[in-house]
Amino acid sequence: MAQPEINSTASPSGGEQQQRVAEIILRGRRSRPGAISTLALLLTTAILTWCSFPPLDMGPLAWLCLVPLLQLARPQQPTRWMYRLTYLIGMVFWLCTLQWMRLGDSTMYFALAALSAYLGFYWVAFLWLTRTAVHKLSVPLVCAAPVLWVGLEYLRAHLFTGFSWYYLGHTQYRWIELIQISDLGGAYTVSFVVVLANASLALLIPERWLAKWQLCWQAERSQLLVPKPRVRWIGVGAAVALLVVSCSYGMLRRGHAPFPRGPRVALIQGNFVATVRNDTHEPRDIFLMHRHLTGMTVGESPDIVVWPEGMFPYGMYTAESGVTDAQLSSVVPEIPLEIWRKGESQAALTDLADMTNAALIIGASVFAARPLDYSIYNSAVFVQPGVGVVNRYDKIHRVPFGEYIPLRDSLPFLQSLTPFRGKFGIDRGEQAHVFRYKDWQLIPLICFEDTVPHLVRRIAHSAQVNGNDQSQCLVNLTNDGWFHGSSELEQHLITSLFRAVETRTPLVRAVNTGISAVIDGDGVIREPDEFLDGTSPSEGVPKRKSIRDPRTGRFHKQLNCALVADVPLDPRTSLYVAVGDWFAAACLAGCLAVLLSGLFVKRPTLPVEAV
């Protein structure tokens, strides 16, 4: 039967409308537009974000680094290879950002690749969740983007033992007034403000540009996220208002009385590059240099002297009460009995404290024997003059594959991924400790523990509940000699200063190869009273200079030196310490809500008039 002719000017029937919609969707699946433009936008975001962190450290770029990436959230239909390209560029970004990991040992190339491959998924997750929130749930981009970004930062801080480095908020460490909001909800609150600004700027990009960049078919321009002009400027106004409120809060918090004077500390910074296979430094050389630098500070009358992580090279050997010689010989036959019994390391540290007339916090390896086995700890040893070793803190938060092998017993092949053979790693400490000296409470942190916000918050909260929170100081002992003066040293310092603001507690750092520093409760890196250069010992008064190189403005690294300064105590309290990660946890809950909606809510049908 002949089909009747259809008037081209007549309105299409319902069946024809459904067919046209299906054809458009099928065409989009076969050949979606914008692969090159997608790649260009992702590369732009990656480059701007990388430039925001050290070594370039161009923090203002963070306020627009996500604008190109957020353009990919605006078309309703994903562009060609969108998620594959997002993962690829995200992984490349992390490879470039974390390149300093390779410096410790050749086997670290595998760890660098594995960590970058894992972190690349966060870029994909952010883009997918943002698109789902905007197009399925009709959540405004300026609301969805900051909530989802912060939620994923919080997830990254906990998943697989956590990685709390390179938060977008960390780029703003120089903007002291802004980062004061960290005492409300952690560094996550700063990231929220920065991402909100990015989202508001992203919506100012005209939709015709997206069609020109081939992020959508010309016929599908009506499917773009195109808010009305009034809505655009509401987003900009909200970002500006939040920024103004945040800075006003910061100025209010900084308008306090001068910080009370705390203990006078001497931070000892040796310059010994660390490697796994080729340790060219004799233990005696390490000990003598740190002893020499400590002696240089005696004339400054420090109350407390801090050595970096592991810089007492001889180890300290202890045995539980009641452990017999026979048990020691059975448990650790490779270590002579006299080493356990004489306590030579304890005696050497006691003598050093007596000579300096100051308390010592020393980074050392501790071997602790029990009747049936023994443990090795990465410890901070506390020594008082005239008393001796009175306490120690054993590191709680260990670095996977650097200090222990996850699932080693069930998956023994994992040890082959490390440069270590035989008994490897350190044991986990049981609890945090507070070193009490005179009127002060000293809270030790070892290595990367000062980059873990929830760990430091929990330790600070416990210390404040059990003591006087107005006399506390965080003390970080770190060995960054593994990274050979790379940008890791700056980023470690930047990340750690947020712990001081979050807890409203000053933080001092003694770091092998640098960067040692005194940080007050506002997050300000303070110049020390004295900077004693021990690189070229000579007679007379040692050279004194700033912790920054006056020619470049960068921090001094890879230098034998000592810093002496009075710790500025902080009597203020912190909501973050009292309540915890309420803000970031709420954002993660938002991520989970969007995820469930994306998986179980049916995608709406494209309206025919939009085709």
Coordinates of C-alpha atoms in Angstrom, one line a residue:
M1 CA 0.0 0.0 0.0
A2 CA 1.3 3.4 -0.9
Q3 CA 2.2 5.7 2.0
P4 CA 0.5 9.0 2.1
E5 CA 2.6 12.1 1.5
I6 CA 3.5 14.1 4.6
N7 CA 3.4 17.9 4.4
S8 CA 6.8 19.2 5.3
T9 CA 5.3 22.2 7.1
A10 CA 3.0 20.0 9.2
S11 CA 3.9 19.3 12.8
P12 CA 5.5 15.8 13.2
S13 CA 3.4 13.2 14.9
G14 CA 4.3 11.7 18.3
G15 CA 6.0 8.7 16.8
E16 CA 8.1 10.8 14.5
Q17 CA 9.2 12.9 17.4
Q18 CA 10.4 9.9 19.3
Q19 CA 12.2 8.7 16.2
R20 CA 14.0 12.0 15.8
V21 CA 15.1 11.9 19.5
A22 CA 16.4 8.4 19.1
E23 CA 18.3 9.4 16.0
I24 CA 20.0 12.3 17.7
I25 CA 21.0 10.1 20.7
L26 CA 22.3 7.4 18.4
R27 CA 24.3 10.0 16.4
G28 CA 25.8 11.4 19.6
R29 CA 26.8 7.9 20.7
R30 CA 28.5 7.1 17.3
S31 CA 30.3 10.3 16.8
R32 CA 30.2 12.7 19.8
P33 CA 31.8 16.1 19.1
G34 CA 34.6 17.9 20.9
A35 CA 37.4 15.4 21.6
I36 CA 40.2 17.9 20.7
S37 CA 38.5 20.7 22.6
T38 CA 37.9 18.4 25.6
L39 CA 41.6 17.6 25.6
A40 CA 42.5 21.3 25.4
L41 CA 40.3 22.2 28.3
L42 CA 41.6 19.4 30.5
L43 CA 45.2 20.2 29.7
T44 CA 44.5 23.9 30.6
T45 CA 43.1 22.9 34.0
A46 CA 46.0 20.5 34.6
I47 CA 48.6 23.2 33.7
L48 CA 47.0 25.9 35.8
T49 CA 46.5 23.6 38.8
W50 CA 50.1 22.4 38.6
C51 CA 51.4 26.0 38.5
S52 CA 49.3 26.8 41.6
F53 CA 51.5 24.5 43.7
P54 CA 55.3 24.4 44.2
P55 CA 57.7 24.6 42.5
L56 CA 56.1 27.6 40.7
D57 CA 53.8 28.3 43.6
M58 CA 51.5 30.7 41.7
G59 CA 48.6 30.5 44.2
P60 CA 46.3 33.1 42.5
L61 CA 45.9 30.7 39.5
A62 CA 43.9 28.4 41.7
W63 CA 40.9 30.8 41.5
L64 CA 40.4 29.9 37.8
C65 CA 42.2 26.6 37.3
L66 CA 38.9 24.5 37.3
V67 CA 37.0 26.9 34.9
P68 CA 38.1 24.9 31.8
L69 CA 37.2 21.5 33.4
L70 CA 33.8 22.8 34.5
Q71 CA 32.9 23.6 31.0
L72 CA 32.7 19.9 30.4
A73 CA 29.9 19.7 33.0
R74 CA 27.6 22.1 31.0
P75 CA 26.6 20.0 27.9
Q76 CA 23.9 17.5 28.7
Q77 CA 25.5 14.9 26.3
P78 CA 29.1 14.0 27.2
T79 CA 31.7 14.8 24.5
R80 CA 33.7 12.2 22.7
W81 CA 36.1 10.3 25.0
M82 CA 35.3 12.7 27.8
Y83 CA 35.9 10.4 30.7
R84 CA 38.8 8.6 29.2
L85 CA 40.6 11.9 28.5
T86 CA 39.8 13.2 32.0
Y87 CA 41.4 10.1 33.6
L88 CA 44.4 10.3 31.3
I89 CA 45.1 14.0 32.0
G90 CA 44.3 13.6 35.7
M91 CA 46.9 10.8 35.9
V92 CA 49.5 12.9 34.0
F93 CA 48.9 15.8 36.3
W94 CA 49.6 13.7 39.4
L95 CA 52.7 12.1 37.7
C96 CA 54.1 15.6 37.2
T97 CA 53.0 16.9 40.6
L98 CA 54.4 13.9 42.6
Q99 CA 57.5 13.4 40.5
W100 CA 59.6 13.9 43.6
M101 CA 58.6 10.5 44.8
R102 CA 61.1 8.9 42.4
L103 CA 64.1 10.4 44.1
G104 CA 64.2 8.0 47.1
D105 CA 64.9 4.9 45.1
S106 CA 64.5 3.5 41.6
T107 CA 61.7 1.2 42.8
M108 CA 59.7 4.3 43.7
Y109 CA 58.9 4.8 40.0
F110 CA 56.3 2.0 40.4
A111 CA 54.9 3.6 43.5
L112 CA 54.7 7.0 41.7
A113 CA 52.9 5.4 38.7
A114 CA 50.5 3.4 41.0
L115 CA 49.6 6.4 43.2
S116 CA 49.1 8.7 40.1
A117 CA 46.9 6.0 38.5
Y118 CA 44.7 5.9 41.6
L119 CA 44.5 9.6 42.1
G120 CA 43.5 10.1 38.4
F121 CA 40.1 8.6 39.2
Y122 CA 39.2 11.5 41.4
W123 CA 39.1 13.8 38.4
V124 CA 36.7 11.4 36.7
A125 CA 34.6 11.1 39.8
F126 CA 34.4 14.9 40.2
L127 CA 33.3 15.4 36.6
W128 CA 30.8 12.6 36.6
L129 CA 29.2 13.5 39.9
T130 CA 29.0 17.2 38.9
R131 CA 27.3 16.3 35.6
T132 CA 24.9 14.0 37.4
A133 CA 24.0 16.7 40.0
V134 CA 23.5 19.4 37.3
H135 CA 21.7 17.5 34.7
K136 CA 19.8 14.8 36.6
L137 CA 19.1 16.5 39.9
S138 CA 19.0 20.1 38.6
V139 CA 21.5 21.3 41.2
P140 CA 23.1 24.6 40.3
L141 CA 26.7 24.3 39.3
V142 CA 27.8 26.8 41.9
C143 CA 26.4 24.5 44.6
A144 CA 27.3 21.2 43.2
A145 CA 31.0 21.8 42.3
P146 CA 32.4 23.0 45.7
V147 CA 30.4 20.4 47.7
L148 CA 31.6 17.5 45.5
W149 CA 35.2 18.7 45.3
V150 CA 35.5 19.0 49.1
G151 CA 33.7 15.6 49.6
L152 CA 36.2 13.9 47.3
E153 CA 39.1 15.7 49.1
Y154 CA 37.8 14.3 52.4
L155 CA 37.5 10.8 50.8
R156 CA 41.0 11.0 49.6
A157 CA 42.2 11.8 53.1
H158 CA 40.8 8.5 54.4
L159 CA 40.7 5.9 51.6
F160 CA 43.6 3.5 51.6
T161 CA 45.2 5.1 54.7
G162 CA 44.7 8.5 53.1
F163 CA 46.6 11.1 51.0
S164 CA 45.9 14.6 52.3
W165 CA 48.4 16.5 50.1
Y166 CA 47.7 19.1 47.4
Y167 CA 44.3 20.3 48.5
L168 CA 43.2 23.2 46.4
G169 CA 42.9 25.3 49.6
H170 CA 46.6 24.7 50.3
T171 CA 47.4 27.1 47.4
Q172 CA 46.2 30.0 49.5
Y173 CA 48.6 29.7 52.4
R174 CA 50.0 33.2 51.7
W175 CA 46.5 34.7 52.1
I176 CA 46.6 34.6 55.9
E177 CA 43.2 36.3 56.5
L178 CA 41.4 33.7 54.2
I179 CA 42.9 30.6 55.7
Q180 CA 41.7 31.5 59.2
I181 CA 38.4 29.7 58.4
S182 CA 40.3 26.5 58.6
D183 CA 39.6 26.5 62.4
L184 CA 35.9 26.0 61.5
G185 CA 36.0 23.0 59.2
G186 CA 39.7 22.4 58.3
A187 CA 41.5 23.2 55.2
Y188 CA 38.5 21.9 53.3
T189 CA 36.7 25.2 54.0
V190 CA 39.3 27.1 52.0
S191 CA 39.0 24.6 49.1
F192 CA 35.3 25.2 49.2
V193 CA 35.6 28.9 48.7
V194 CA 38.2 28.5 45.9
V195 CA 36.0 26.0 44.0
L196 CA 32.9 28.1 44.4
A197 CA 34.7 31.0 42.8
N198 CA 35.8 28.7 39.9
A199 CA 32.2 27.5 39.4
S200 CA 30.8 31.1 39.3
L201 CA 33.4 32.1 36.8
A202 CA 32.7 29.0 34.7
L203 CA 29.1 30.0 34.1
L204 CA 30.2 33.4 32.8
I205 CA 31.6 31.6 29.7
P206 CA 29.1 32.3 26.9
E207 CA 27.3 29.2 25.5
R208 CA 28.1 30.1 22.0
W209 CA 31.8 29.5 22.8
L210 CA 31.0 26.0 23.8
A211 CA 29.3 25.4 20.5
K212 CA 32.2 27.0 18.7
W213 CA 34.6 24.7 20.6
Q214 CA 32.4 21.8 19.5
L215 CA 31.5 20.7 23.0
C216 CA 28.1 20.1 21.6
W217 CA 26.3 19.9 18.2
Q218 CA 25.1 23.2 16.9
A219 CA 21.6 21.8 17.0
E220 CA 22.0 20.8 20.7
R221 CA 22.9 24.2 22.1
S222 CA 19.7 24.3 23.9
Q223 CA 20.9 21.3 25.9
L224 CA 23.7 23.3 27.4
L225 CA 23.6 24.4 31.0
V226 CA 22.8 28.1 30.3
P227 CA 21.6 29.9 33.3
K228 CA 19.8 33.2 33.0
P229 CA 21.9 36.3 33.4
R230 CA 20.4 36.9 36.8
V231 CA 21.4 33.4 37.9
R232 CA 24.9 33.9 36.6
W233 CA 25.4 37.0 38.7
I234 CA 23.8 35.5 41.7
G235 CA 26.5 32.8 41.6
V236 CA 29.2 35.5 41.3
G237 CA 27.7 37.4 44.1
A238 CA 27.5 34.4 46.3
A239 CA 31.2 33.7 45.7
V240 CA 32.2 37.3 46.4
A241 CA 30.0 37.4 49.5
L242 CA 31.5 34.2 50.9
L243 CA 35.0 35.4 50.2
V244 CA 34.3 38.7 52.0
V245 CA 32.7 36.9 55.0
S246 CA 35.7 34.5 55.1
C247 CA 38.3 37.3 55.1
S248 CA 36.3 39.3 57.6
Y249 CA 36.2 36.3 59.9
G250 CA 40.0 36.0 59.4
M251 CA 40.7 39.6 60.3
L252 CA 38.5 39.3 63.4
R253 CA 40.3 36.1 64.5
R254 CA 43.7 37.7 63.9
G255 CA 42.8 40.8 65.9
H256 CA 43.8 39.2 69.1
A257 CA 46.2 40.1 71.8
P258 CA 49.9 39.3 71.2
F259 CA 50.7 35.6 71.5
P260 CA 52.1 34.7 74.9
R261 CA 55.7 33.8 75.0
G262 CA 56.3 30.0 75.1
P263 CA 59.4 27.9 75.3
R264 CA 62.6 28.9 73.5
V265 CA 63.3 26.1 71.0
A266 CA 66.4 25.2 69.0
L267 CA 65.5 23.4 65.8
I268 CA 68.5 21.4 64.4
Q269 CA 68.6 20.9 60.7
G270 CA 71.2 18.6 59.2
N271 CA 71.9 18.1 55.6
F272 CA 72.0 14.3 54.9
V273 CA 70.4 13.1 51.7
A274 CA 68.7 9.8 52.4
T275 CA 68.8 6.8 50.1
V276 CA 67.8 3.1 50.4
R277 CA 70.7 1.3 48.8
N278 CA 73.7 3.7 48.9
D279 CA 74.0 5.3 52.3
T280 CA 77.2 7.3 52.0
H281 CA 76.8 8.8 55.5
E282 CA 78.5 7.2 58.5
P283 CA 76.4 7.2 61.7
R284 CA 79.3 8.9 63.5
D285 CA 79.2 11.8 60.9
I286 CA 75.5 12.3 61.4
F287 CA 75.7 12.3 65.2
L288 CA 78.7 14.7 65.3
M289 CA 77.1 17.2 63.0
H290 CA 73.9 17.3 65.0
R291 CA 75.8 17.5 68.2
H292 CA 77.9 20.4 66.7
L293 CA 74.8 22.3 65.7
T294 CA 73.2 21.7 69.1
G295 CA 76.4 23.1 70.7
M296 CA 76.1 26.3 68.5
T297 CA 72.7 27.0 70.1
V298 CA 73.8 26.7 73.8
G299 CA 74.6 30.4 73.9
E300 CA 71.0 31.2 73.0
S301 CA 69.8 29.4 76.1
P302 CA 67.1 27.2 74.5
D303 CA 64.6 25.4 76.7
I304 CA 64.0 22.6 74.2
V305 CA 66.3 21.2 71.5
V306 CA 64.6 19.2 68.6
W307 CA 66.4 16.9 66.2
P308 CA 64.8 15.6 63.0
E309 CA 63.3 12.2 62.5
G310 CA 65.8 9.4 62.7
M311 CA 68.8 11.7 63.2
F312 CA 70.1 9.8 66.3
P313 CA 71.7 7.1 64.1
Y314 CA 72.5 4.5 66.8
G315 CA 69.1 3.5 67.8
M316 CA 67.8 2.9 71.3
Y317 CA 67.3 -0.6 72.8
T318 CA 64.8 -1.3 75.5
A319 CA 63.5 -4.6 77.1
E320 CA 60.4 -5.1 79.1
S321 CA 60.9 -5.7 82.8
G322 CA 61.4 -9.4 83.5
V323 CA 62.8 -10.3 80.0
T324 CA 65.7 -12.7 80.6
D325 CA 69.0 -12.9 78.8
A326 CA 68.0 -16.2 77.3
Q327 CA 64.8 -14.7 75.9
L328 CA 66.7 -11.8 74.4
S329 CA 69.2 -14.2 72.7
S330 CA 66.4 -16.2 71.4
V331 CA 64.2 -13.4 70.1
V332 CA 67.0 -11.2 68.5
P333 CA 70.2 -13.3 68.3
E334 CA 71.8 -10.8 65.9
I335 CA 72.0 -8.1 68.6
P336 CA 74.6 -8.7 71.4
L337 CA 73.2 -8.8 75.0
E338 CA 75.3 -5.9 76.2
I339 CA 73.6 -3.5 73.8
W340 CA 70.3 -4.3 75.4
R341 CA 71.6 -4.1 79.0
K342 CA 74.1 -1.2 79.0
G343 CA 71.7 1.5 77.7
E344 CA 74.5 3.4 75.9
S345 CA 72.2 5.4 73.7
Q346 CA 70.1 6.5 76.7
A347 CA 73.3 7.5 78.5
A348 CA 74.5 9.5 75.5
L349 CA 71.3 11.4 75.2
T350 CA 71.2 12.1 78.9
D351 CA 74.7 13.6 78.7
L352 CA 73.7 15.7 75.8
A353 CA 70.7 17.1 77.7
D354 CA 72.9 17.8 80.7
M355 CA 75.5 19.7 78.6
T356 CA 72.9 21.9 76.9
N357 CA 70.8 22.3 80.0
A358 CA 67.7 21.8 77.8
A359 CA 65.1 19.1 77.2
L360 CA 65.6 17.1 74.0
I361 CA 63.1 15.7 71.6
I362 CA 65.2 13.4 69.4
G363 CA 64.1 11.3 66.4
A364 CA 65.4 7.7 66.8
S365 CA 64.7 4.1 66.0
V366 CA 63.6 2.2 69.1
F367 CA 64.0 -1.6 69.4
A368 CA 61.6 -2.9 72.1
A369 CA 62.0 -6.5 73.2
R370 CA 59.4 -8.6 74.8
P371 CA 59.6 -12.2 76.1
L372 CA 58.6 -13.8 72.8
D373 CA 59.2 -11.1 70.1
Y374 CA 60.4 -7.5 69.6
S375 CA 59.2 -4.4 67.7
I376 CA 60.9 -1.6 65.9
Y377 CA 59.4 1.9 66.2
N378 CA 60.0 5.2 64.5
S379 CA 60.0 7.3 67.7
A380 CA 60.4 10.7 69.2
V381 CA 62.4 10.3 72.4
F382 CA 62.0 12.9 75.2
V383 CA 65.0 13.6 77.4
Q384 CA 65.1 15.9 80.4
P385 CA 68.3 17.4 81.8
G386 CA 69.3 15.8 85.1
V387 CA 66.7 13.1 84.6
G388 CA 67.3 11.2 81.4
V389 CA 64.9 9.6 79.0
V390 CA 61.5 10.0 80.5
N391 CA 59.0 9.3 77.6
R392 CA 58.8 8.5 74.0
Y393 CA 56.2 8.7 71.2
D394 CA 56.0 5.9 68.6
K395 CA 54.7 6.9 65.2
I396 CA 51.1 5.9 64.7
H397 CA 50.4 6.8 61.0
R398 CA 52.8 4.8 58.9
V399 CA 53.5 5.3 55.2
P400 CA 52.4 2.3 53.1
F401 CA 55.2 0.5 51.3
G402 CA 57.6 3.0 52.9
E403 CA 57.2 1.9 56.5
Y404 CA 55.1 -1.1 56.3
I405 CA 53.6 -3.4 53.6
P406 CA 49.8 -3.7 53.7
L407 CA 48.5 -7.3 53.6
R408 CA 52.0 -8.7 53.7
D409 CA 51.0 -11.9 55.4
S410 CA 48.3 -12.7 52.9
L411 CA 50.0 -11.3 49.8
P412 CA 53.7 -11.8 50.4
F413 CA 54.6 -10.8 46.8
L414 CA 53.9 -7.2 47.7
Q415 CA 57.3 -6.9 49.3
S416 CA 58.9 -7.4 45.9
L417 CA 57.5 -4.0 45.1
T418 CA 59.8 -2.3 47.7
P419 CA 63.6 -2.0 47.7
F420 CA 63.7 -3.8 51.1
R421 CA 64.3 -7.5 51.8
G422 CA 64.0 -9.6 55.0
K423 CA 62.3 -8.0 58.0
F424 CA 61.0 -4.7 56.8
G425 CA 59.1 -1.8 58.2
I426 CA 58.2 -0.4 61.6
D427 CA 55.5 -1.3 64.0
R428 CA 52.6 1.0 64.7
G429 CA 52.6 3.0 67.9
E430 CA 49.7 2.4 70.3
Q431 CA 48.8 5.9 71.3
A432 CA 49.7 9.6 71.2
H433 CA 51.8 11.1 73.9
V434 CA 52.2 14.6 75.3
F435 CA 55.7 15.6 76.6
R436 CA 55.3 17.8 79.6
Y437 CA 58.2 20.1 80.5
K438 CA 57.9 22.9 83.0
D439 CA 54.6 24.7 82.1
W440 CA 54.4 23.5 78.5
Q441 CA 52.8 20.6 76.7
L442 CA 54.7 19.4 73.7
I443 CA 52.7 17.2 71.2
P444 CA 55.1 15.2 68.9
L445 CA 54.3 14.3 65.3
I446 CA 56.7 12.3 63.1
C447 CA 57.2 12.8 59.4
F448 CA 54.0 12.9 57.3
E449 CA 51.8 12.8 60.3
D450 CA 51.6 16.6 60.2
T451 CA 49.9 16.3 56.8
V452 CA 47.0 14.2 58.1
P453 CA 44.3 16.7 59.4
H454 CA 42.1 14.3 61.2
L455 CA 45.0 12.6 63.0
V456 CA 46.4 15.9 64.3
R457 CA 43.0 17.1 65.2
R458 CA 42.3 14.0 67.3
I459 CA 45.7 14.2 69.1
A460 CA 45.2 17.9 69.8
H461 CA 41.7 17.3 71.1
S462 CA 42.9 14.6 73.4
A463 CA 45.7 16.7 74.7
Q464 CA 43.4 19.7 75.3
V465 CA 40.9 17.5 77.2
N466 CA 43.6 16.2 79.5
G467 CA 45.6 19.4 80.0
N468 CA 45.9 23.2 79.5
D469 CA 45.3 23.9 75.9
Q470 CA 46.9 27.4 76.3
S471 CA 50.4 26.0 76.7
Q472 CA 50.5 23.5 73.9
C473 CA 52.9 23.2 70.9
L474 CA 53.0 20.8 68.1
V475 CA 56.5 19.4 67.4
N476 CA 57.1 17.8 64.1
L477 CA 60.2 15.7 63.4
T478 CA 60.8 15.0 59.7
N479 CA 63.4 13.5 57.4
D480 CA 62.8 14.9 53.9
G481 CA 66.3 14.0 52.8
W482 CA 64.7 11.3 50.6
F483 CA 63.5 13.9 48.2
H484 CA 66.8 15.7 47.5
G485 CA 65.7 19.4 47.8
S486 CA 62.7 19.0 45.5
S487 CA 59.4 20.8 45.7
E488 CA 58.2 18.2 48.2
L489 CA 60.0 20.2 50.9
E490 CA 57.9 23.3 50.2
Q491 CA 54.6 21.4 49.8
H492 CA 55.2 19.5 53.1
L493 CA 55.8 22.8 54.9
I494 CA 52.7 24.4 53.3
T495 CA 50.5 21.4 54.2
S496 CA 51.7 21.4 57.8
L497 CA 51.0 25.0 58.5
F498 CA 47.3 24.3 58.1
R499 CA 47.5 22.1 61.1
A500 CA 48.5 25.1 63.2
V501 CA 45.5 27.1 62.0
E502 CA 43.0 24.2 62.3
T503 CA 44.0 23.5 65.9
R504 CA 45.0 27.1 66.9
T505 CA 48.3 25.6 68.2
P506 CA 51.8 26.7 67.2
L507 CA 53.9 24.2 65.3
V508 CA 57.6 23.8 65.2
R509 CA 59.4 21.6 62.6
A510 CA 62.9 20.2 62.7
V511 CA 63.6 18.7 59.2
N512 CA 66.6 16.9 57.8
T513 CA 67.6 18.9 54.6
G514 CA 64.9 21.4 55.5
I515 CA 62.6 23.2 55.7
S516 CA 62.6 23.7 59.4
A517 CA 60.3 26.4 60.7
V518 CA 58.3 28.0 63.5
I519 CA 54.6 28.5 62.6
D520 CA 52.2 30.4 64.8
G521 CA 48.5 29.7 65.3
D522 CA 47.6 32.0 62.4
G523 CA 49.6 29.9 60.0
V524 CA 52.4 32.5 59.7
I525 CA 55.9 31.1 59.0
R526 CA 58.0 33.2 61.4
E527 CA 61.5 34.3 61.0
P528 CA 63.6 32.8 63.9
D529 CA 65.4 35.0 66.4
E530 CA 68.7 33.4 65.3
F531 CA 69.6 31.5 62.2
L532 CA 72.9 29.7 62.8
D533 CA 74.7 28.5 59.7
G534 CA 76.8 25.5 60.5
T535 CA 77.8 24.6 56.9
S536 CA 81.3 26.1 57.2
P537 CA 82.2 26.1 60.9
S538 CA 84.6 28.8 61.8
E539 CA 85.8 30.7 64.8
G540 CA 83.9 33.6 66.2
V541 CA 80.2 34.3 65.9
P542 CA 78.3 32.1 63.4
K543 CA 76.6 33.7 60.4
R544 CA 73.1 34.8 61.0
K545 CA 70.5 35.2 58.2
S546 CA 66.9 34.7 57.2
I547 CA 65.3 31.3 56.6
R548 CA 64.8 32.6 53.0
D549 CA 67.5 33.2 50.4
P550 CA 67.4 37.1 49.9
R551 CA 68.3 36.6 46.3
T552 CA 65.5 34.3 45.3
G553 CA 63.0 34.7 48.2
R554 CA 62.9 30.9 48.5
F555 CA 63.4 28.9 51.7
H556 CA 66.9 27.7 52.4
K557 CA 67.2 23.9 51.8
Q558 CA 70.0 21.3 52.1
L559 CA 71.8 23.4 54.6
N560 CA 73.4 22.4 58.0
C561 CA 71.9 25.0 60.3
A562 CA 70.0 25.6 63.5
L563 CA 67.0 27.9 64.2
V564 CA 66.4 29.4 67.6
A565 CA 63.1 31.1 68.4
D566 CA 60.5 31.7 71.1
V567 CA 57.3 29.7 70.5
P568 CA 54.2 32.0 70.3
L569 CA 51.6 30.2 72.3
D570 CA 48.0 30.5 71.3
P571 CA 45.2 30.8 73.9
R572 CA 42.4 30.6 71.4
T573 CA 40.1 27.6 70.9
S574 CA 39.0 25.9 67.7
L575 CA 35.7 24.7 66.5
Y576 CA 37.5 22.2 64.3
V577 CA 39.2 20.6 67.2
A578 CA 36.0 20.5 69.2
V579 CA 33.7 19.1 66.5
G580 CA 36.0 17.6 63.9
D581 CA 35.3 17.1 60.1
W582 CA 31.6 18.0 60.2
F583 CA 31.9 20.2 57.1
A584 CA 33.9 17.8 54.9
A585 CA 31.8 14.8 56.1
A586 CA 28.6 16.6 55.1
C587 CA 30.1 17.3 51.6
L588 CA 31.0 13.6 51.3
A589 CA 27.4 12.7 52.2
G590 CA 26.4 15.0 49.3
C591 CA 28.7 13.0 47.0
L592 CA 27.1 9.7 48.1
A593 CA 23.6 11.2 47.5
V594 CA 24.6 12.2 44.0
L595 CA 26.2 8.8 43.3
L596 CA 23.1 6.9 44.4
S597 CA 20.9 9.2 42.3
G598 CA 23.2 8.8 39.3
L599 CA 23.0 5.0 39.6
F600 CA 19.3 4.5 40.3
V601 CA 17.5 7.6 38.9
K602 CA 16.4 7.2 35.3
R603 CA 17.8 9.8 32.9
P604 CA 15.1 12.2 31.7
T605 CA 14.2 12.0 28.0
L606 CA 15.5 14.8 25.8
P607 CA 12.7 17.3 24.9
V608 CA 11.9 17.2 21.2
E609 CA 11.9 21.0 20.9
A610 CA 15.5 21.0 22.1
V611 CA 16.7 18.8 19.3

